[in-house]
């Protein structure tokens, strides 16, 4: 049986509807009143979004108990909390692709300090030895500097249909009517993966960067006539079209190649937290990897499905159900579907992920121009804001961090843009976010889901400062996150892999703590530690949600909501 109780473990805070607490740590007003939100005029805030005092060196000395692992709160969340208060904590998570431009320990440290929650290693590029070095550098930073950056590998997949023009920079493709029809000899890596390219097929580079008509096949080379002028970038992605329809590649070939399996073994050995699978076609692809991970006792690695091909769109719901999270991989998606369809696909995927309670990453070209330029375009900022408005769990940098000149600046644009949009969105944020369909089937699961739904509604209406949840596998924390509450969710777990997995969930700040089966004691001790560290102050209203077994003798799960 579930019990809904309240306790007075700490001085009980009188909550009245007319006096919602809206103060931050420093007594500054942050956020907006949540009771009866009224927005009658648009205010232009000339202040820049407060940036995190992101240098962990500036944070007060770490508590020895915390250093011993009793309260593992990462240095960046702690600094952000001290700087901006509970309501100022960023909710949207940030993923950075690590490449040559950001792989030194110093560069990685700066990205971690600037809010990188997950470091992504794209196995398409570079050697395993290189990736191993980066992973060890990230882990060392976590231990030595108190960060909590999770590691993700991204499989190469059978996407080798790229153009190689042999050069380092872009080549201009022009349709000179005076030139002979065979003006272009294009080497297509992985042409053999296609059933058969025919004369007359259309070859489209990077979703429309340039187009050609195939006039002759010469092994892996295609003699082409340029039909739409543009640019050929080094290793550009391409697609073939016949009679207005995409010519699908890899028919019958497995989603994971021999190299991918070797990369996965490498990821297991290095102890990665996430594996993102490229070109997932259906739920079986995910199930196959998950069952392999369990045979290797590596089931704690979360498997993410990348939505980037036509087949994955056809089997979307079953893929989301089978996986631990989703990446909207707009790069390849934009090669396989007309670009104007990407925004609606993104919204549909994010919606299904919310419904089915799976974290979703919006990826590729978010700030593409920042690979070369120190400021984003207005359109890029609008695109990032739209993903945040859709309440995606995470945003990802690709080339911007991997090879860009302004990796840290790009990350700070993601941070300030998402923070700003979150604050704005909160004004009209109330009950409509709670209208998610029921997910659970069994009674215990339904109880957990309802507890989380009600907790978020309560926390929003009371203007609570924070939600605390005690969780083993992260289920309760993610169910709370699904409701996108106004206050941050502090998720205490004694499972290191749960902590790393929760890094990808919207609004969740995972903490590692020693938990006992005595729930009251867990609550008392974590609040005591948070208070001693100055992160919780007398007068703060904390909503506590728990689903742990309270005492060793109790046969049933005890679930409760308490306001402290
Ligand atoms: N580990 C790496 N080593 C070298 N270059 C990389 C690495 N990771 C990414 N890159 C570069 O950054 C670009 C953007 O990364 P990403 O979007 O992950 O790959 P892709 O362009 O292959 O889809 C890549 O095209 C590649 O040039
Ligand atoms: C993230 C993507 O995958 P990759 O960078 O591996 O092509 C994408 O296609 O958008
Ligand atoms: K990849
Ligand atoms: Mg891709």
Coordinates of C-alpha atoms and ligand atoms in Angstrom, one line a residue:
X1 CA 0.0 0.0 0.0
X2 CA 1.2 3.5 -0.7
X3 CA 1.0 6.0 2.1
X4 CA 0.8 9.7 1.6
X5 CA 2.2 11.3 4.6
X6 CA 3.8 14.4 5.9
X7 CA 6.4 14.8 8.6
X8 CA 8.1 17.5 10.5
X9 CA 11.6 16.3 10.5
X10 CA 12.8 19.9 10.1
X11 CA 11.2 23.2 11.1
X12 CA 7.9 23.1 9.2
X13 CA 7.5 25.9 6.8
X14 CA 4.1 27.6 6.8
X15 CA 3.0 27.8 3.1
X16 CA 0.2 30.1 2.2
X17 CA -1.1 30.7 -1.3
X18 CA -0.5 34.4 -1.1
X19 CA 3.0 34.0 0.0
X20 CA 4.8 31.7 -2.4
X21 CA 8.5 31.6 -1.6
X22 CA 10.3 33.1 -4.5
X23 CA 13.7 34.0 -3.0
X24 CA 17.0 32.7 -4.1
X25 CA 20.0 31.9 -2.0
X26 CA 21.2 35.5 -1.9
X27 CA 17.8 36.9 -1.2
X28 CA 17.5 38.2 -4.8
X29 CA 14.2 37.7 -6.4
X30 CA 14.3 35.2 -9.2
X31 CA 11.6 33.7 -11.4
X32 CA 8.1 35.0 -11.4
X33 CA 5.2 34.4 -9.1
X34 CA 3.6 31.1 -9.9
X35 CA 0.2 31.7 -8.4
X36 CA -2.1 33.3 -11.0
X37 CA 0.6 34.0 -13.6
X38 CA -0.4 37.0 -15.5
X39 CA 1.5 38.2 -18.6
X40 CA 0.1 41.3 -20.1
X41 CA 3.1 42.9 -21.7
X42 CA 6.4 41.7 -23.1
X43 CA 9.3 42.8 -21.0
X44 CA 12.6 43.2 -22.6
X45 CA 15.3 42.4 -20.2
X46 CA 18.4 44.3 -21.0
X47 CA 20.4 42.3 -18.6
X48 CA 22.3 39.4 -20.0
X49 CA 21.4 36.0 -18.7
X50 CA 23.5 35.5 -15.5
X51 CA 26.3 33.2 -16.4
X52 CA 27.3 30.5 -14.0
X53 CA 30.4 31.3 -12.0
X54 CA 31.5 28.2 -13.6
X55 CA 34.9 27.9 -12.3
X56 CA 34.9 25.1 -9.7
X57 CA 38.0 26.5 -8.2
X58 CA 35.8 29.4 -7.0
X59 CA 33.4 27.1 -5.2
X60 CA 33.8 27.0 -1.4
X61 CA 36.0 24.1 -0.1
X62 CA 34.3 20.8 -0.5
X63 CA 32.8 19.1 2.5
X64 CA 35.0 16.2 3.6
X65 CA 31.9 14.0 3.9
X66 CA 31.0 14.9 0.4
X67 CA 34.5 14.2 -0.8
X68 CA 34.1 10.8 0.8
X69 CA 31.1 10.2 -1.4
X70 CA 28.4 10.7 1.2
X71 CA 26.9 13.6 -0.8
X72 CA 28.2 13.6 -4.4
X73 CA 26.9 16.8 -5.9
X74 CA 28.9 17.9 -8.9
X75 CA 31.0 21.0 -8.7
X76 CA 29.1 22.8 -11.6
X77 CA 25.6 22.2 -10.2
X78 CA 26.9 23.3 -6.8
X79 CA 28.4 26.5 -8.2
X80 CA 25.3 27.2 -10.2
X81 CA 23.1 26.7 -7.2
X82 CA 25.2 29.1 -5.0
X83 CA 25.2 31.6 -7.8
X84 CA 21.6 31.5 -9.0
X85 CA 19.5 29.7 -6.4
X86 CA 17.2 26.7 -6.9
X87 CA 15.0 28.4 -9.5
X88 CA 18.0 29.6 -11.5
X89 CA 19.3 26.1 -12.2
X90 CA 19.4 25.2 -15.9
X91 CA 17.0 22.4 -16.8
X92 CA 18.1 21.5 -20.3
X93 CA 21.1 19.2 -20.5
X94 CA 24.1 19.7 -22.7
X95 CA 26.0 17.2 -24.8
X96 CA 29.3 18.0 -26.5
X97 CA 31.0 16.0 -29.2
X98 CA 34.6 15.7 -28.4
X99 CA 37.0 16.1 -31.4
X100 CA 40.5 17.5 -32.0
X101 CA 39.4 21.0 -31.1
X102 CA 38.5 20.2 -27.5
X103 CA 40.3 17.0 -26.5
X104 CA 43.1 18.2 -24.2
X105 CA 42.5 17.9 -20.4
X106 CA 42.5 21.7 -20.2
X107 CA 39.9 22.1 -22.9
X108 CA 37.7 19.3 -21.5
X109 CA 37.9 20.9 -18.1
X110 CA 36.7 24.2 -19.5
X111 CA 33.8 22.5 -21.2
X112 CA 32.9 20.6 -18.1
X113 CA 33.0 23.8 -16.0
X114 CA 30.8 25.5 -18.7
X115 CA 28.1 22.9 -18.2
X116 CA 28.8 19.9 -20.4
X117 CA 26.7 17.1 -18.9
X118 CA 27.7 14.4 -21.4
X119 CA 30.8 14.0 -23.6
X120 CA 30.0 12.3 -26.9
X121 CA 32.6 10.3 -28.8
X122 CA 31.7 9.7 -32.4
X123 CA 33.3 6.4 -33.4
X124 CA 33.1 7.5 -37.1
X125 CA 36.2 9.4 -36.5
X126 CA 39.7 8.9 -35.1
X127 CA 41.2 5.9 -33.5
X128 CA 40.1 3.8 -30.4
X129 CA 43.3 4.8 -28.8
X130 CA 42.4 8.5 -29.2
X131 CA 38.9 7.9 -27.8
X132 CA 40.3 6.0 -24.9
X133 CA 42.6 8.8 -24.0
X134 CA 39.7 11.3 -24.0
X135 CA 37.5 9.0 -21.9
X136 CA 40.2 8.6 -19.3
X137 CA 40.8 12.4 -19.3
X138 CA 37.1 13.0 -18.6
X139 CA 37.0 10.4 -15.8
X140 CA 40.1 11.9 -14.2
X141 CA 38.4 15.3 -14.3
X142 CA 35.3 13.8 -12.6
X143 CA 37.4 12.4 -9.8
X144 CA 39.9 15.2 -9.4
X145 CA 37.7 18.3 -10.0
X146 CA 34.4 17.0 -8.8
X147 CA 32.6 17.1 -12.1
X148 CA 30.0 14.6 -13.1
X149 CA 30.3 14.3 -16.9
X150 CA 28.9 11.1 -18.5
X151 CA 30.4 9.4 -21.4
X152 CA 28.6 8.4 -24.6
X153 CA 29.9 6.6 -27.7
X154 CA 28.1 6.9 -30.9
X155 CA 28.4 4.0 -33.3
X156 CA 29.6 4.5 -36.9
X157 CA 26.8 2.4 -38.4
X158 CA 26.7 1.6 -42.0
X159 CA 26.6 5.2 -43.1
X160 CA 29.6 5.3 -45.4
X161 CA 27.7 6.9 -48.3
X162 CA 29.8 10.0 -48.3
X163 CA 31.4 11.9 -51.1
X164 CA 35.2 12.0 -51.1
X165 CA 36.6 14.6 -53.4
X166 CA 40.0 14.1 -52.0
X167 CA 40.6 17.5 -50.6
X168 CA 40.4 19.3 -47.2
X169 CA 38.2 22.2 -48.2
X170 CA 35.0 22.6 -50.1
X171 CA 34.8 22.4 -53.8
X172 CA 32.4 24.4 -55.8
X173 CA 30.1 22.4 -58.1
X174 CA 28.8 24.4 -61.1
X175 CA 26.6 23.6 -64.0
X176 CA 28.5 25.0 -66.9
X177 CA 26.3 24.4 -69.9
X178 CA 29.4 24.5 -72.0
X179 CA 31.1 21.7 -70.0
X180 CA 30.9 18.1 -71.1
X181 CA 28.1 16.1 -69.4
X182 CA 30.7 13.9 -67.5
X183 CA 32.2 17.0 -65.9
X184 CA 32.1 15.4 -62.4
X185 CA 33.8 12.2 -61.3
X186 CA 32.5 11.6 -57.7
X187 CA 33.9 8.9 -55.5
X188 CA 31.2 7.5 -53.3
X189 CA 32.5 5.6 -50.2
X190 CA 30.3 2.6 -49.6
X191 CA 28.5 2.6 -52.9
X192 CA 28.3 -1.2 -52.7
X193 CA 25.7 -0.8 -50.0
X194 CA 23.2 0.2 -52.5
X195 CA 21.2 -2.3 -54.4
X196 CA 22.2 -0.8 -57.6
X197 CA 22.6 2.8 -58.7
X198 CA 21.1 3.4 -62.1
X199 CA 22.0 5.8 -64.8
X200 CA 19.7 8.8 -64.4
X201 CA 19.5 8.6 -60.6
X202 CA 19.8 11.9 -58.8
X203 CA 22.7 12.3 -56.3
X204 CA 21.9 14.9 -53.7
X205 CA 24.7 16.2 -51.4
X206 CA 24.0 17.1 -47.8
X207 CA 20.2 17.4 -48.3
X208 CA 20.5 19.9 -51.1
X209 CA 24.0 21.5 -51.0
X210 CA 24.4 20.4 -54.6
X211 CA 22.7 17.9 -56.9
X212 CA 23.9 15.7 -59.8
X213 CA 22.6 13.2 -62.3
X214 CA 24.4 9.9 -62.6
X215 CA 25.6 9.4 -66.2
X216 CA 28.1 6.6 -65.8
X217 CA 29.2 4.0 -63.2
X218 CA 32.9 3.3 -62.9
X219 CA 33.4 1.0 -59.8
X220 CA 33.0 3.3 -56.8
X221 CA 33.2 6.3 -59.0
X222 CA 30.2 7.9 -60.6
X223 CA 30.4 10.2 -63.5
X224 CA 27.9 12.9 -63.0
X225 CA 26.4 16.0 -64.5
X226 CA 25.7 18.8 -62.1
X227 CA 22.0 19.7 -62.1
X228 CA 22.0 22.1 -59.1
X229 CA 25.1 24.0 -58.4
X230 CA 26.5 24.2 -54.9
X231 CA 29.3 23.0 -52.6
X232 CA 31.0 19.6 -52.2
X233 CA 32.3 19.5 -48.6
X234 CA 34.9 17.0 -47.6
X235 CA 33.2 13.7 -46.7
X236 CA 29.8 15.2 -47.4
X237 CA 26.8 13.0 -46.7
X238 CA 24.7 12.1 -49.8
X239 CA 21.5 10.4 -50.9
X240 CA 20.2 9.0 -54.1
X241 CA 16.8 9.6 -55.5
X242 CA 14.8 7.9 -58.3
X243 CA 11.5 9.2 -59.6
X244 CA 11.2 11.5 -56.6
X245 CA 11.8 8.7 -54.0
X246 CA 14.8 8.0 -51.8
X247 CA 16.8 5.0 -52.9
X248 CA 17.4 3.3 -49.6
X249 CA 20.8 1.8 -48.9
X250 CA 21.9 -1.2 -46.7
X251 CA 18.9 -3.3 -47.7
X252 CA 19.2 -6.4 -45.6
X253 CA 22.5 -5.5 -43.9
X254 CA 22.7 -5.4 -40.1
X255 CA 22.5 -2.0 -38.3
X256 CA 25.6 -2.9 -36.3
X257 CA 28.7 -3.7 -38.4
X258 CA 31.7 -5.8 -37.2
X259 CA 33.5 -2.5 -36.4
X260 CA 30.5 -1.3 -34.4
X261 CA 30.5 -4.5 -32.3
X262 CA 34.2 -4.0 -31.7
X263 CA 33.6 -0.4 -30.7
X264 CA 30.8 -1.5 -28.4
X265 CA 33.2 -3.9 -26.7
X266 CA 35.7 -1.1 -26.4
X267 CA 33.0 1.1 -24.8
X268 CA 32.1 -1.6 -22.3
X269 CA 35.7 -2.0 -21.4
X270 CA 36.1 1.7 -20.9
X271 CA 33.0 1.9 -18.8
X272 CA 30.9 4.3 -20.9
X273 CA 27.5 5.4 -19.7
X274 CA 25.6 5.6 -23.0
X275 CA 25.8 3.9 -26.4
X276 CA 24.0 5.9 -29.2
X277 CA 23.2 3.5 -32.0
X278 CA 23.3 5.0 -35.5
X279 CA 20.8 4.2 -38.2
X280 CA 18.4 2.2 -36.0
X281 CA 15.8 0.7 -38.2
X282 CA 13.5 -1.0 -35.7
X283 CA 13.1 -2.0 -32.0
X284 CA 14.9 -5.3 -32.6
X285 CA 18.2 -3.4 -33.2
X286 CA 17.9 -1.9 -29.7
X287 CA 16.8 -5.2 -28.1
X288 CA 19.7 -7.0 -29.7
X289 CA 22.2 -4.6 -28.2
X290 CA 20.5 -4.5 -24.9
X291 CA 20.6 -8.3 -24.6
X292 CA 24.2 -8.3 -25.6
X293 CA 25.0 -5.8 -22.9
X294 CA 23.3 -8.0 -20.3
X295 CA 25.3 -11.0 -21.4
X296 CA 28.4 -8.9 -20.8
X297 CA 27.0 -7.7 -17.4
X298 CA 26.9 -4.2 -18.8
X299 CA 23.1 -3.6 -18.6
X300 CA 23.7 -0.4 -16.7
X301 CA 24.9 1.2 -20.0
X302 CA 21.9 3.1 -21.4
X303 CA 21.2 2.5 -25.1
X304 CA 20.0 5.5 -27.1
X305 CA 18.4 5.1 -30.6
X306 CA 19.3 7.7 -33.2
X307 CA 16.4 8.7 -35.4
X308 CA 18.1 9.4 -38.7
X309 CA 16.7 7.2 -41.4
X310 CA 13.3 6.6 -43.0
X311 CA 12.8 3.2 -41.5
X312 CA 13.3 4.6 -38.0
X313 CA 10.4 7.0 -38.6
X314 CA 8.2 4.2 -39.7
X315 CA 8.9 2.3 -36.5
X316 CA 9.2 5.2 -34.2
X317 CA 7.0 4.3 -31.3
X318 CA 8.4 0.8 -30.9
X319 CA 11.9 2.1 -31.1
X320 CA 11.2 4.7 -28.3
X321 CA 9.6 2.0 -26.2
X322 CA 12.6 -0.4 -26.6
X323 CA 15.4 2.2 -25.9
X324 CA 16.6 4.2 -22.9
X325 CA 16.5 7.4 -24.8
X326 CA 16.5 9.0 -28.3
X327 CA 18.6 11.3 -30.4
X328 CA 17.0 13.3 -33.1
X329 CA 20.0 13.1 -35.4
X330 CA 19.0 15.9 -37.8
X331 CA 22.2 15.6 -39.8
X332 CA 21.5 12.3 -41.5
X333 CA 17.7 12.8 -41.2
X334 CA 18.1 15.9 -43.4
X335 CA 19.8 13.8 -46.0
X336 CA 17.0 11.3 -46.1
X337 CA 13.9 13.5 -45.7
X338 CA 13.2 16.9 -47.2
X339 CA 14.5 19.6 -44.8
X340 CA 11.1 21.2 -44.3
X341 CA 9.9 18.1 -42.6
X342 CA 12.6 18.1 -39.9
X343 CA 10.9 20.5 -37.6
X344 CA 7.7 18.6 -37.4
X345 CA 9.6 15.3 -37.1
X346 CA 11.6 16.8 -34.2
X347 CA 8.4 17.9 -32.5
X348 CA 6.7 14.5 -33.0
X349 CA 9.7 12.6 -31.6
X350 CA 10.1 14.9 -28.6
X351 CA 6.3 14.4 -27.9
X352 CA 6.5 10.6 -28.1
X353 CA 9.5 10.6 -25.8
X354 CA 7.7 12.6 -23.2
X355 CA 4.7 10.4 -23.4
X356 CA 6.8 7.2 -23.1
X357 CA 9.1 8.9 -20.5
X358 CA 12.4 8.6 -22.4
X359 CA 15.0 11.4 -22.5
X360 CA 15.5 13.0 -25.9
X361 CA 18.5 14.8 -27.4
X362 CA 18.1 17.3 -30.2
X363 CA 21.2 17.1 -32.3
X364 CA 23.1 18.5 -35.3
X365 CA 23.6 22.0 -36.7
X366 CA 22.2 23.8 -33.7
X367 CA 24.9 26.4 -33.9
X368 CA 26.6 25.2 -37.1
X369 CA 27.9 28.7 -38.1
X370 CA 29.9 28.8 -34.8
X371 CA 32.3 26.2 -36.3
X372 CA 33.8 29.3 -37.9
X373 CA 32.2 32.4 -36.4
X374 CA 32.2 33.6 -32.8
X375 CA 28.5 34.4 -32.8
X376 CA 25.5 32.3 -33.8
X377 CA 23.0 33.4 -36.4
X378 CA 19.6 34.7 -35.1
X379 CA 18.0 31.7 -36.8
X380 CA 20.3 29.3 -34.9
X381 CA 19.4 30.9 -31.6
X382 CA 15.7 30.6 -32.5
X383 CA 16.2 26.9 -33.4
X384 CA 17.9 26.2 -30.0
X385 CA 15.1 28.1 -28.3
X386 CA 12.5 26.1 -30.1
X387 CA 14.0 22.8 -28.9
X388 CA 14.0 24.2 -25.4
X389 CA 10.4 25.3 -25.7
X390 CA 9.5 21.8 -26.9
X391 CA 11.1 20.7 -23.5
X392 CA 13.7 18.4 -25.1
X393 CA 15.9 16.9 -22.4
X394 CA 19.2 17.8 -24.0
X395 CA 20.9 19.7 -26.8
X396 CA 24.0 18.6 -28.6
X397 CA 27.0 20.2 -30.2
X398 CA 28.7 18.3 -33.0
X399 CA 31.2 20.0 -35.2
X400 CA 30.8 23.2 -33.1
X401 CA 32.7 21.6 -30.3
X402 CA 34.6 18.8 -32.1
X403 CA 36.3 20.9 -34.8
X404 CA 35.1 24.4 -34.2
X405 CA 37.1 27.4 -33.2
X406 CA 34.6 28.5 -30.6
X407 CA 33.6 25.4 -28.7
X408 CA 33.3 27.0 -25.3
X409 CA 31.5 30.0 -26.7
X410 CA 29.0 27.7 -28.5
X411 CA 28.4 25.9 -25.2
X412 CA 27.8 29.1 -23.5
X413 CA 25.3 30.1 -26.2
X414 CA 23.4 26.9 -25.5
X415 CA 23.5 27.5 -21.8
X416 CA 22.3 31.1 -21.9
X417 CA 19.7 30.5 -24.6
X418 CA 18.2 27.5 -22.8
X419 CA 18.3 29.3 -19.5
X420 CA 16.5 32.3 -20.9
X421 CA 13.9 30.2 -22.7
X422 CA 13.2 28.1 -19.6
X423 CA 12.7 31.2 -17.4
X424 CA 10.3 32.7 -20.0
X425 CA 8.5 29.4 -20.5
X426 CA 7.9 29.1 -16.8
X427 CA 5.6 32.1 -16.8
X428 CA 2.8 30.3 -18.6
X429 CA 3.9 26.9 -17.4
X430 CA 1.2 25.3 -15.3
X431 CA -1.2 22.4 -15.5
X432 CA -0.9 21.7 -19.3
X433 CA 2.4 20.0 -18.7
X434 CA 0.8 17.6 -16.3
X435 CA -1.6 16.2 -19.0
X436 CA 0.6 13.3 -20.0
X437 CA -1.2 10.0 -20.7
X438 CA -0.9 7.2 -18.1
X439 CA 2.1 5.1 -18.7
X440 CA 2.1 2.5 -16.1
X441 CA 0.1 -0.7 -16.2
X442 CA 0.7 -2.5 -12.9
X443 CA -0.6 -1.1 -9.6
X444 CA 2.8 -0.4 -8.1
X445 CA 3.9 1.4 -11.2
X446 CA 0.6 3.3 -11.4
X447 CA 1.1 4.4 -7.8
X448 CA 4.6 5.6 -8.5
X449 CA 3.4 7.5 -11.6
X450 CA 0.6 9.2 -9.7
X451 CA 2.8 10.1 -6.8
X452 CA 5.2 11.8 -9.2
X453 CA 2.4 13.6 -11.1
X454 CA 0.8 14.8 -7.9
X455 CA 4.2 15.8 -6.4
X456 CA 4.9 18.1 -9.4
X457 CA 1.5 19.7 -9.3
X458 CA 1.9 20.3 -5.6
X459 CA 5.5 21.6 -5.9
X460 CA 4.4 24.0 -8.7
X461 CA 1.3 25.2 -6.8
X462 CA 3.2 25.6 -3.5
X463 CA 6.1 27.3 -5.1
X464 CA 8.4 24.8 -3.6
X465 CA 12.1 25.5 -3.9
X466 CA 13.2 22.0 -4.7
X467 CA 12.0 18.4 -5.1
X468 CA 14.1 15.7 -3.5
X469 CA 13.7 12.1 -4.6
X470 CA 15.5 8.9 -3.5
X471 CA 15.8 6.5 -6.3
X472 CA 17.7 3.3 -7.1
X473 CA 17.3 3.1 -10.9
X474 CA 16.2 6.6 -11.6
X475 CA 12.6 5.7 -12.4
X476 CA 10.9 8.0 -9.9
X477 CA 13.3 10.8 -10.9
X478 CA 12.5 10.4 -14.5
X479 CA 8.7 10.3 -13.8
X480 CA 9.0 13.6 -11.9
X481 CA 11.1 15.1 -14.8
X482 CA 8.4 13.9 -17.3
X483 CA 6.1 16.5 -15.7
X484 CA 8.7 19.3 -16.2
X485 CA 8.3 20.8 -12.8
X486 CA 9.2 24.4 -12.0
X487 CA 11.6 23.5 -9.1
X488 CA 14.7 21.4 -9.8
X489 CA 14.7 17.7 -9.0
X490 CA 17.5 16.6 -6.7
X491 CA 17.8 12.8 -7.2
X492 CA 19.7 11.0 -4.5
X493 CA 21.0 7.6 -5.5
X494 CA 23.5 5.1 -4.3
X495 CA 24.0 3.7 -7.7
X496 CA 26.8 5.4 -9.7
X497 CA 25.4 4.3 -13.1
X498 CA 22.0 5.8 -12.2
X499 CA 23.6 9.0 -11.4
X500 CA 25.4 9.2 -14.7
X501 CA 22.2 8.1 -16.6
X502 CA 20.2 10.8 -14.9
X503 CA 22.6 13.4 -16.4
X504 CA 20.5 13.3 -19.5
X505 CA 17.2 14.0 -17.9
X506 CA 15.6 17.4 -18.0
X507 CA 15.7 19.3 -14.7
X508 CA 17.3 16.4 -12.7
X509 CA 20.4 17.0 -10.6
X510 CA 21.7 13.6 -9.7
X511 CA 23.6 13.2 -6.4
X512 CA 25.4 10.1 -5.2
X513 CA 24.6 9.4 -1.5
X514 CA 24.8 6.6 0.9
X515 CA 21.3 5.4 1.3
X516 CA 19.9 3.0 3.9
X517 CA 16.6 1.2 3.9
X518 CA 15.4 3.6 6.6
X519 CA 13.7 6.3 4.5
X520 CA 13.3 8.8 7.4
X521 CA 17.0 8.6 8.0
X522 CA 17.9 9.1 4.4
X523 CA 15.8 12.3 4.3
X524 CA 17.2 13.5 7.6
X525 CA 20.8 12.9 6.6
X526 CA 20.6 14.3 3.1
X527 CA 18.9 17.4 4.2
X528 CA 21.4 17.8 7.1
X529 CA 24.3 17.5 4.6
X530 CA 22.7 19.9 2.1
X531 CA 22.1 22.3 5.0
X532 CA 25.6 22.1 6.3
X533 CA 26.9 22.8 2.8
X534 CA 24.7 25.9 2.7
X535 CA 22.7 24.6 -0.2
X536 CA 19.4 24.3 1.8
X537 CA 18.6 27.1 4.2
X538 CA 16.0 27.4 7.0
X539 CA 12.8 28.5 5.4
X540 CA 13.4 26.6 2.1
X541 CA 10.4 24.5 1.1
X542 CA 11.4 21.1 -0.1
X543 CA 9.0 18.5 -1.4
X544 CA 10.4 15.0 -0.7
X545 CA 9.3 12.0 -2.8
X546 CA 10.5 8.5 -1.9
X547 CA 9.9 5.0 -3.0
X548 CA 12.4 3.1 -1.0
X549 CA 11.6 0.2 1.4
X550 CA 11.4 1.9 4.8
X551 CA 12.5 -0.8 7.2
X552 CA 14.0 -4.2 6.6
X553 CA 10.9 -5.9 8.1
X554 CA 8.4 -4.2 5.8
X555 CA 7.4 -6.4 2.9
X556 CA 5.9 -3.7 0.8
X557 CA 7.2 -0.6 -0.8
X558 CA 6.5 2.6 1.0
X559 CA 5.9 5.6 -1.2
X560 CA 5.3 9.1 0.1
X561 CA 5.2 12.8 -0.5
X562 CA 6.4 15.0 2.3
X563 CA 6.7 18.8 2.5
X564 CA 9.6 19.9 4.6
Ligands
LIG1 N1 36.9 12.1 -32.8 C1 37.0 13.0 -33.8 N2 38.2 13.1 -34.4 C2 38.3 14.0 -35.5 N3 37.3 14.7 -36.0 C3 36.1 14.5 -35.4 C4 35.9 13.7 -34.3 N4 34.6 13.8 -33.9 C5 34.0 14.6 -34.8 N5 34.9 15.1 -35.7 C6 34.7 16.1 -36.7 O1 33.6 16.9 -36.4 C7 32.6 16.8 -37.4 C8 31.2 16.8 -36.8 O2 31.0 15.7 -35.9 P1 29.8 14.8 -36.1 O3 28.6 15.5 -36.4 O4 29.8 13.9 -34.9 O5 30.2 13.8 -37.3 P2 29.7 13.7 -38.8 O6 30.0 15.0 -39.5 O7 30.5 12.5 -39.3 O8 28.2 13.3 -38.7 C9 32.9 15.6 -38.2 O9 32.5 15.7 -39.5 C10 34.4 15.5 -38.1 O10 35.0 16.3 -39.0
LIG2 C1 24.2 13.0 -34.9 C2 24.2 12.5 -36.1 O1 24.9 11.4 -36.4 P1 26.4 11.5 -36.9 O2 27.0 12.8 -36.5 O3 27.1 10.3 -36.3 O4 26.3 11.4 -38.4 C3 23.4 13.1 -37.2 O5 23.3 12.5 -38.3 O6 22.7 14.1 -36.9
LIG3 K1 28.1 8.1 -35.6
LIG4 MG1 24.2 10.6 -38.4

